[in-house]
Amino acid sequence: MSRPLVCLCVTGKTLAEDVSIVEKYKNYIDIVELRVDFLEQDERLKIRDFPSMVDVPVILTIRRKIDGGQYVEGESSRTMLFARGLAFADDDPKKNFAYVDFEEDYHIPSLEDAAQAFGTKIIRSYHNMENPVEDIVAKFDSLRKTGYEIPKIAFMPHTLQDVTKVFQLAEQWKDSEQILCAMGPLGLPTRILSERLHSYLSYTSPAELLGNLLEIGHTDPFTLDSVYHFRSIDKDTKIFGITGYPLKVTSSPELHNTAFSQNKMNAVYIPFKSESIDDAMEFAKVLDVKGFSVTIPHKEAVIPLLKNIDKKADAIGACNTVIRDGNSWKGYNTDAIGFEKALLEFSGLKNLKGKKVAIIGAGGASRAIAYEIKALGAKACVFNRTLAKARLIAEKYGFEYATLGPESLEKLRKYSDIIVQTTSKGMGSTEQSNQDNDPIWFYDFTGNELIYDIVYSPEVTPVMARADASGCSVCNGLSMLRYQGDAQFELFSQLV
């Protein structure tokens, strides 16, 4: 099978809006799916004209509510719409719909005959918006009613394990045409790596309309092309990635895929989110992932699953990088070197001797940061809501520790030369500072503190904004991400 096509799903209210969107993305797509169920009532009457309004092949789809669409008017009116769309076939096939999507239980012989007569391919689809499919191989077999229909399965995975399973089975349908995608955030690997699934196409949505299909989990075609270099992925492409949970925001794919491209390496770096580190390791095994980044909350839990770890990861007790080592895995910690370079660059200091540092949080990142703060000569106090976790890190380096709350205000003031925020609080938040997005909401800045927040999205977190308004010097974690990413890339590039 040739490279999977990139399909742009247009869900505008009018045909004019959809045409404008197709024009914007035409250099990144191969095919368009017209979602008639999103059109206004009057616009639905003009769908026959749409193929002649764009320069790419078009799929005619009128998706029912039960299958994740918006159409609720009933099957009789839907059949009439399909008939309107397929009627009056033009001698020029480019002016006709190239495909029509009929669900598994939708069989109208007259429409099927018309589609076949006019050269319109039928996509025979099955959607499960709630659960994975128990036996995908058998399901594909049941959907292959004729030789000219393309079966499609779209399902909602519950765990990464459900996604791993389809990659395990994919070789069984490598010699046929079909479409397969897992929906939701867990399903992103099936969209980026549709070549490994032998899928006929990969669905995308325009960035401005992603909210229309939020639960389905589309990405936009520009991201698929510019970040993941989708059109360059082939059977020889080496896979790398990042795992964690909830993994809502990460710039690592852009950083690593840019580096792969600049160095002309046939490799791709993808997110594969998982609540379970065991599921992530199994995914990496099945897809022959060569190396991956590890983020919250798996930096400590991954260590027992590795055969070897380097001295720094062992000393820190946290691992943020895993690479293949023969038939096993080896772990590294590049957070530490990334933080050291970023903090010294931000502060303009050569070391931290004489400084008192507050480490906010006691997760995997804070372990690496505590290691470097000790090595740089500072005194520190680890603040965390769970005191036992703070104590575990602090006692390792001879630091103090305290609970993270108003009761520790005086202690925080004592260790406020540099405040390093290592929790996920503030991630993705554009609101003003409050108890939910600012871990030290109870602290009033004097303007003399240096604030380093390892969160980098948004660019200015609520605690940074509050500190900046008080005259403090502030910095987000993008520099740390870049420096630790450089160290990761050196490890990854050895395996391409």
Coordinates of C-alpha atoms in Angstrom, one line a residue:
M1 CA 0.0 0.0 0.0
S2 CA 1.2 3.5 -0.8
R3 CA 1.7 6.2 1.9
P4 CA -1.5 7.0 3.9
L5 CA -3.4 10.0 2.6
V6 CA -3.9 13.1 4.8
C7 CA -7.6 13.8 5.1
L8 CA -8.9 17.2 6.2
C9 CA -12.3 16.9 7.9
V10 CA -14.2 20.2 7.3
T11 CA -17.0 21.0 9.8
G12 CA -17.9 24.6 8.9
K13 CA -21.4 25.9 8.9
T14 CA -21.3 26.9 5.3
L15 CA -19.8 25.6 2.1
A16 CA -18.0 28.9 1.6
E17 CA -16.3 28.5 5.0
D18 CA -15.3 24.9 4.2
V19 CA -13.9 26.0 0.8
S20 CA -11.8 28.7 2.4
I21 CA -10.4 26.2 4.9
V22 CA -9.5 23.8 2.2
E23 CA -7.7 26.5 0.3
K24 CA -5.7 27.4 3.4
Y25 CA -4.5 23.8 4.0
K26 CA -4.3 22.5 0.5
N27 CA -0.6 22.1 0.5
Y28 CA -0.8 19.8 3.5
I29 CA -3.6 17.5 2.5
D30 CA -4.6 14.9 -0.1
I31 CA -8.3 14.5 0.4
V32 CA -11.2 16.3 2.1
E33 CA -14.1 14.9 4.1
L34 CA -17.2 17.2 3.9
R35 CA -19.1 16.8 7.1
V36 CA -22.6 17.6 5.9
D37 CA -24.0 17.1 9.5
F38 CA -22.3 20.3 10.6
L39 CA -23.7 22.5 7.7
E40 CA -26.6 24.8 8.2
Q41 CA -29.9 23.5 6.8
D42 CA -30.0 25.7 3.7
E43 CA -26.3 24.8 2.9
R44 CA -27.1 21.1 3.0
L45 CA -29.2 21.5 -0.1
K46 CA -26.1 22.6 -2.1
I47 CA -23.7 19.9 -1.2
R48 CA -23.7 18.5 -4.8
D49 CA -21.6 21.5 -5.9
F50 CA -18.8 21.1 -3.3
P51 CA -16.5 18.7 -5.3
S52 CA -16.3 21.3 -8.1
M53 CA -15.5 24.0 -5.6
V54 CA -12.2 22.4 -4.4
D55 CA -9.1 20.9 -6.1
V56 CA -8.9 17.7 -4.1
P57 CA -11.0 14.5 -3.9
V58 CA -13.9 14.7 -1.5
I59 CA -15.5 12.2 0.9
L60 CA -19.3 12.8 1.4
T61 CA -20.1 12.1 5.1
I62 CA -23.4 12.7 7.0
R63 CA -22.5 11.4 10.4
R64 CA -25.3 10.4 12.9
K65 CA -25.2 11.5 16.5
I66 CA -24.8 7.9 17.7
D67 CA -21.5 7.7 15.6
G68 CA -20.1 10.9 16.9
G69 CA -21.7 13.3 14.4
Q70 CA -24.4 16.0 14.6
Y71 CA -27.1 14.6 12.3
V72 CA -30.4 13.9 14.2
E73 CA -33.1 14.4 11.6
G74 CA -33.7 10.7 10.9
E75 CA -32.6 8.2 8.2
S76 CA -35.2 9.1 5.6
S77 CA -34.0 12.7 5.3
R78 CA -30.4 11.5 5.5
T79 CA -31.0 9.1 2.6
M80 CA -32.4 12.0 0.6
L81 CA -29.3 14.1 1.3
F82 CA -27.0 11.3 0.2
A83 CA -29.0 10.9 -2.9
R84 CA -28.8 14.7 -3.6
G85 CA -25.0 14.6 -3.1
L86 CA -24.6 11.6 -5.5
A87 CA -27.1 12.6 -8.2
F88 CA -26.4 14.0 -11.6
A89 CA -22.9 12.5 -12.0
D90 CA -20.6 14.7 -14.1
D91 CA -18.5 13.3 -17.0
D92 CA -15.5 14.8 -15.2
P93 CA -15.0 12.6 -12.1
K94 CA -13.3 15.5 -10.3
K95 CA -16.7 17.2 -10.0
N96 CA -18.2 14.2 -8.3
F97 CA -17.6 12.9 -4.8
A98 CA -14.7 10.5 -4.9
Y99 CA -15.9 8.7 -1.8
V100 CA -19.0 8.3 0.3
D101 CA -19.1 7.1 3.9
F102 CA -21.9 4.6 4.8
E103 CA -22.0 3.1 8.2
E104 CA -22.0 -0.6 8.8
D105 CA -25.7 -0.8 9.3
Y106 CA -26.7 1.6 6.5
H107 CA -27.5 -0.3 3.4
I108 CA -29.5 1.5 0.6
P109 CA -29.0 -0.6 -2.6
S110 CA -30.0 2.3 -4.9
L111 CA -27.3 4.6 -3.3
E112 CA -24.7 1.8 -3.4
D113 CA -25.4 1.1 -7.0
A114 CA -25.2 4.8 -7.9
A115 CA -21.9 5.1 -6.1
Q116 CA -20.5 2.1 -7.9
A117 CA -21.8 3.3 -11.3
F118 CA -20.3 6.8 -10.9
G119 CA -16.9 5.6 -9.7
T120 CA -17.5 6.8 -6.1
K121 CA -15.8 4.5 -3.6
I122 CA -17.7 3.4 -0.5
I123 CA -16.1 3.7 2.9
R124 CA -18.0 1.2 5.1
S125 CA -17.5 2.5 8.6
Y126 CA -17.9 1.4 12.2
H127 CA -17.6 3.7 15.1
N128 CA -17.5 2.9 18.8
M129 CA -17.5 6.2 20.7
E130 CA -17.2 4.5 24.1
N131 CA -15.1 1.5 23.9
P132 CA -12.3 -0.4 22.1
V133 CA -13.2 -3.1 19.6
E134 CA -12.7 -6.6 21.0
D135 CA -11.7 -8.4 17.8
I136 CA -10.6 -5.9 15.1
V137 CA -9.5 -8.5 12.6
A138 CA -12.9 -10.1 12.7
K139 CA -14.6 -6.7 12.5
F140 CA -12.6 -5.8 9.4
D141 CA -13.6 -9.1 7.8
S142 CA -17.3 -8.5 8.5
L143 CA -17.0 -5.0 7.0
R144 CA -15.5 -6.2 3.7
K145 CA -18.8 -6.9 2.0
T146 CA -17.4 -6.4 -1.5
G147 CA -14.1 -5.8 -3.1
Y148 CA -14.8 -2.1 -3.9
E149 CA -15.6 -1.0 -0.3
I150 CA -13.0 0.4 2.1
P151 CA -13.7 -0.7 5.7
K152 CA -13.1 1.8 8.4
I153 CA -12.9 1.3 12.2
A154 CA -12.8 4.1 14.7
F155 CA -12.9 3.3 18.4
M156 CA -12.3 5.0 21.8
P157 CA -9.4 3.4 23.7
H158 CA -9.5 3.3 27.5
T159 CA -5.8 2.8 28.0
L160 CA -2.6 2.9 25.9
Q161 CA -2.8 -0.9 26.0
D162 CA -5.9 -0.7 23.7
V163 CA -3.8 1.3 21.2
T164 CA -0.8 -1.1 21.5
K165 CA -3.1 -4.0 20.6
V166 CA -4.0 -2.6 17.1
F167 CA -0.3 -2.1 16.3
Q168 CA 0.3 -5.7 17.3
L169 CA -2.4 -6.9 14.9
A170 CA -1.7 -4.6 12.0
E171 CA 0.4 -7.0 9.9
Q172 CA -2.6 -9.2 9.5
W173 CA -4.2 -6.6 7.1
K174 CA -1.1 -5.2 5.4
D175 CA -2.1 -6.4 2.0
S176 CA -5.5 -4.7 1.9
E177 CA -7.1 -1.3 2.0
Q178 CA -8.7 -0.1 5.3
I179 CA -8.9 2.8 7.6
L180 CA -8.2 2.5 11.3
C181 CA -7.9 5.1 14.0
A182 CA -8.2 5.3 17.8
M183 CA -10.0 8.4 19.0
G184 CA -9.3 10.8 21.8
P185 CA -5.8 11.9 23.2
L186 CA -4.7 8.3 23.7
G187 CA -5.2 7.6 20.0
L188 CA -2.7 10.2 18.6
P189 CA -0.1 7.5 17.8
T190 CA -2.5 5.8 15.4
R191 CA -2.9 9.1 13.5
I192 CA 0.8 9.9 13.3
L193 CA 1.9 6.3 12.6
S194 CA -1.0 5.3 10.3
E195 CA 1.7 3.9 8.0
R196 CA 2.4 1.3 10.6
L197 CA -1.3 0.4 10.7
H198 CA -1.5 0.1 6.9
S199 CA -4.3 2.7 7.1
Y200 CA -5.6 4.2 3.9
L201 CA -5.7 7.7 5.4
S202 CA -5.3 9.7 8.5
Y203 CA -8.0 12.2 9.6
T204 CA -7.2 15.8 10.6
S205 CA -9.2 18.9 11.4
P206 CA -8.3 22.5 10.7
A207 CA -6.9 24.3 13.8
E208 CA -9.8 26.8 13.8
L209 CA -12.4 24.0 14.0
L210 CA -10.7 21.5 16.3
G211 CA -13.3 22.2 18.9
N212 CA -16.0 20.7 16.7
L213 CA -14.5 17.3 17.1
L214 CA -12.8 17.6 20.4
E215 CA -13.6 14.2 21.8
I216 CA -12.4 12.5 18.6
G217 CA -8.9 13.9 19.1
H218 CA -7.9 15.1 15.7
T219 CA -4.7 17.1 15.1
D220 CA -4.4 19.7 12.4
P221 CA -2.7 19.0 9.1
F222 CA -0.1 21.7 9.5
T223 CA 1.1 20.1 12.8
L224 CA 1.0 16.7 11.3
D225 CA 3.3 17.9 8.5
S226 CA 5.5 20.5 10.2
V227 CA 6.0 18.8 13.6
Y228 CA 5.7 15.1 12.8
H229 CA 6.8 15.2 9.1
F230 CA 4.0 12.7 8.4
R231 CA 4.7 12.4 4.6
S232 CA 8.3 11.3 5.4
I233 CA 7.3 8.4 7.7
D234 CA 7.9 5.0 6.2
K235 CA 8.6 1.4 7.2
D236 CA 12.3 2.3 8.0
T237 CA 11.5 5.4 10.2
K238 CA 12.9 5.0 13.7
I239 CA 10.4 5.8 16.5
F240 CA 11.1 7.9 19.5
G241 CA 8.7 9.6 21.9
I242 CA 7.6 10.9 25.3
T243 CA 5.3 9.3 27.9
G244 CA 3.6 10.6 31.0
Y245 CA 0.2 11.5 32.2
P246 CA -1.8 13.6 31.7
L247 CA 0.8 14.9 29.1
K248 CA -1.5 17.7 28.0
V249 CA 1.3 20.1 27.0
T250 CA 4.7 19.2 25.6
S251 CA 7.1 20.9 23.2
S252 CA 9.4 17.9 23.0
P253 CA 8.0 16.6 19.7
E254 CA 8.7 19.9 18.0
L255 CA 12.2 20.1 19.4
H256 CA 13.3 16.6 18.6
N257 CA 11.6 16.3 15.2
T258 CA 13.2 19.5 14.1
A259 CA 16.6 18.1 15.2
F260 CA 15.9 14.9 13.3
S261 CA 15.0 16.8 10.2
Q262 CA 17.9 19.2 10.3
N263 CA 20.3 16.2 10.7
K264 CA 18.6 14.3 7.9
M265 CA 17.7 11.4 10.2
N266 CA 14.8 9.1 9.3
A267 CA 13.1 9.3 12.7
V268 CA 10.0 10.6 14.4
Y269 CA 9.3 11.6 18.0
I270 CA 5.7 11.2 19.2
P271 CA 3.7 11.5 22.4
F272 CA 2.2 8.3 23.8
K273 CA 0.4 9.2 27.0
S274 CA -0.2 6.5 29.7
E275 CA -1.4 6.4 33.3
S276 CA 0.6 3.2 33.6
I277 CA 4.4 3.1 33.0
D278 CA 4.0 -0.7 32.4
D279 CA 1.7 0.0 29.5
A280 CA 4.1 2.6 28.1
M281 CA 7.0 0.1 28.2
E282 CA 4.8 -2.4 26.4
F283 CA 3.9 0.1 23.7
A284 CA 7.6 0.9 23.3
K285 CA 8.4 -2.8 23.0
V286 CA 5.7 -3.5 20.4
L287 CA 6.5 -0.5 18.2
D288 CA 10.3 -1.0 18.6
V289 CA 10.6 2.5 20.0
K290 CA 14.3 3.3 20.2
G291 CA 14.2 5.8 23.0
F292 CA 11.8 8.0 24.8
S293 CA 11.4 10.8 27.3
V294 CA 9.7 10.1 30.6
T295 CA 7.8 12.8 32.4
I296 CA 5.3 13.2 35.3
P297 CA 4.4 10.9 37.0
H298 CA 6.7 8.1 35.8
K299 CA 10.3 9.4 36.4
E300 CA 10.7 7.3 39.5
A301 CA 8.4 4.4 38.7
V302 CA 10.3 3.6 35.5
I303 CA 13.6 2.8 37.2
P304 CA 12.7 -0.8 38.4
L305 CA 11.7 -1.6 34.8
L306 CA 15.2 -0.8 33.4
K307 CA 18.1 -3.2 33.3
N308 CA 20.7 -0.4 33.7
I309 CA 20.7 3.3 34.7
D310 CA 23.6 5.8 34.5
K311 CA 25.3 7.1 37.7
K312 CA 23.5 10.4 37.7
A313 CA 20.0 8.8 37.4
D314 CA 20.9 6.4 40.1
A315 CA 22.2 9.2 42.4
I316 CA 19.1 11.3 41.8
G317 CA 16.6 8.5 42.0
A318 CA 14.7 9.6 38.9
C319 CA 15.0 8.9 35.2
N320 CA 13.7 11.1 32.4
T321 CA 15.3 9.4 29.4
V322 CA 15.2 5.7 28.3
I323 CA 17.0 4.2 25.3
R324 CA 17.3 0.7 23.9
D325 CA 20.4 -1.2 25.1
G326 CA 20.4 -4.4 23.1
N327 CA 17.3 -6.2 24.0
S328 CA 16.8 -4.2 27.2
W329 CA 16.6 -0.6 28.4
K330 CA 18.9 1.9 29.9
G331 CA 17.9 5.0 31.8
Y332 CA 19.5 8.4 32.1
N333 CA 18.7 11.7 33.8
T334 CA 19.2 14.8 31.5
D335 CA 16.9 17.0 33.7
A336 CA 19.8 17.8 36.0
I337 CA 22.2 19.1 33.4
G338 CA 19.4 20.9 31.7
F339 CA 18.4 22.7 34.9
E340 CA 22.0 23.5 35.8
K341 CA 22.7 25.2 32.4
A342 CA 19.3 27.0 32.4
L343 CA 19.6 28.3 36.0
L344 CA 23.1 29.6 35.7
E345 CA 22.3 31.3 32.4
F346 CA 19.2 32.9 34.0
S347 CA 20.9 34.0 37.2
G348 CA 24.2 35.1 35.6
L349 CA 26.0 33.2 38.4
K350 CA 28.9 30.7 38.2
N351 CA 27.6 28.8 41.2
L352 CA 25.1 29.1 44.0
K353 CA 27.5 29.4 47.0
G354 CA 26.0 31.6 49.7
K355 CA 22.5 31.3 48.2
K356 CA 19.4 30.0 49.9
V357 CA 17.1 28.2 47.6
A358 CA 13.4 27.1 47.9
I359 CA 12.5 24.0 45.9
I360 CA 8.8 23.9 45.5
G361 CA 7.5 20.3 45.0
A362 CA 9.0 16.9 45.5
G363 CA 8.4 14.9 42.3
G364 CA 10.9 13.4 39.8
A365 CA 12.0 16.8 38.5
S366 CA 12.6 18.1 42.0
R367 CA 15.0 15.2 42.6
A368 CA 17.2 16.3 39.7
I369 CA 17.0 19.9 40.7
A370 CA 17.9 19.2 44.3
Y371 CA 20.9 17.2 43.1
E372 CA 22.2 20.1 41.0
I373 CA 21.5 22.7 43.7
K374 CA 23.6 20.7 46.1
A375 CA 26.4 20.4 43.6
L376 CA 26.3 24.1 42.9
G377 CA 26.9 24.8 46.6
A378 CA 23.6 26.3 47.8
K379 CA 21.6 25.6 51.0
A380 CA 18.0 24.7 50.3
C381 CA 14.6 23.7 51.7
V382 CA 12.2 21.4 49.9
F383 CA 8.5 22.4 50.3
N384 CA 5.8 19.9 49.5
R385 CA 2.2 19.3 50.4
T386 CA 3.1 15.8 51.5
L387 CA 5.9 16.3 54.1
A388 CA 7.2 12.7 53.8
K389 CA 8.1 13.2 50.1
A390 CA 9.9 16.5 50.9
R391 CA 11.8 14.8 53.7
L392 CA 12.9 12.0 51.4
I393 CA 14.6 14.4 49.0
A394 CA 15.9 16.9 51.6
E395 CA 17.6 14.4 53.9
K396 CA 19.5 13.0 50.9
Y397 CA 21.3 16.3 50.4
G398 CA 21.3 17.7 53.9
F399 CA 18.6 20.2 53.1
E400 CA 15.7 21.4 55.2
Y401 CA 12.1 20.5 54.4
A402 CA 8.6 21.9 55.2
T403 CA 5.0 21.6 54.2
L404 CA 3.8 23.7 51.3
G405 CA 1.3 26.1 52.8
P406 CA 0.9 29.4 54.8
E407 CA 2.2 27.6 57.9
S408 CA 5.6 27.5 56.3
L409 CA 5.7 31.2 55.3
E410 CA 8.6 32.2 57.5
K411 CA 10.7 29.2 56.3
L412 CA 10.0 30.2 52.7
R413 CA 11.1 33.8 53.3
K414 CA 14.3 32.4 54.8
Y415 CA 15.0 30.4 51.6
S416 CA 13.9 33.0 49.0
D417 CA 17.1 34.1 47.2
I418 CA 16.0 31.7 44.4
I419 CA 12.7 30.0 44.2
V420 CA 12.5 27.0 41.9
Q421 CA 8.9 25.9 41.1
T422 CA 8.9 22.2 40.1
T423 CA 5.2 21.2 40.3
S424 CA 2.7 21.1 37.4
K425 CA 0.6 23.9 39.0
G426 CA 0.1 26.7 36.5
M427 CA 0.5 24.5 33.5
G428 CA -1.9 25.6 30.8
S429 CA -3.4 28.3 33.1
T430 CA -4.0 31.9 31.8
E431 CA -5.9 33.0 34.8
Q432 CA -4.7 35.3 37.6
S433 CA -2.9 33.7 40.5
N434 CA -5.1 31.6 42.8
Q435 CA -4.7 28.6 45.1
D436 CA -5.3 26.2 42.2
N437 CA -2.7 27.5 39.8
D438 CA -0.1 29.1 42.1
P439 CA 1.7 26.8 44.5
I440 CA 3.0 29.7 46.7
W441 CA -0.1 31.9 46.5
F442 CA 0.4 32.8 50.2
Y443 CA 3.8 34.3 49.7
D444 CA 4.3 38.1 49.0
F445 CA 7.3 38.8 46.8
T446 CA 9.7 41.5 47.8
G447 CA 11.1 42.0 44.4
N448 CA 14.5 40.6 45.3
E449 CA 13.8 36.9 44.5
L450 CA 14.8 35.0 41.4
I451 CA 11.9 32.9 40.2
Y452 CA 12.5 29.9 38.0
D453 CA 9.4 27.9 37.0
I454 CA 10.0 24.7 35.1
V455 CA 6.5 25.0 33.5
Y456 CA 6.8 26.6 30.0
S457 CA 3.3 26.7 28.9
P458 CA 2.0 29.3 29.2
E459 CA 5.1 31.3 28.7
V460 CA 4.3 33.3 31.8
T461 CA 2.7 31.2 34.6
P462 CA 0.4 32.8 37.3
V463 CA 3.2 32.7 39.9
M464 CA 5.7 34.2 37.4
A465 CA 3.2 37.0 36.5
R466 CA 2.7 37.8 40.2
A467 CA 6.5 37.8 40.9
D468 CA 7.2 39.9 37.8
A469 CA 4.7 42.5 39.0
S470 CA 6.6 42.8 42.2
G471 CA 9.9 43.4 40.4
C472 CA 11.4 39.9 40.6
S473 CA 13.5 38.4 37.8
V474 CA 11.5 35.4 36.4
C475 CA 12.2 32.6 33.9
N476 CA 10.1 29.7 32.6
G477 CA 11.3 26.2 32.0
L478 CA 11.7 26.4 28.2
S479 CA 15.5 26.8 28.6
M480 CA 15.7 23.7 30.8
L481 CA 13.6 21.8 28.3
R482 CA 16.0 22.8 25.5
Y483 CA 19.2 22.0 27.3
Q484 CA 17.9 18.6 28.6
G485 CA 16.5 17.9 25.2
D486 CA 19.9 18.5 23.6
A487 CA 21.4 15.9 26.0
Q488 CA 18.6 13.5 25.1
F489 CA 19.1 14.1 21.4
E490 CA 22.7 13.0 21.7
L491 CA 21.5 9.7 23.2
F492 CA 18.7 9.3 20.6
S493 CA 20.9 10.1 17.6
Q494 CA 23.2 7.2 18.3
L495 CA 20.2 4.8 17.6
V496 CA 19.1 6.3 14.3

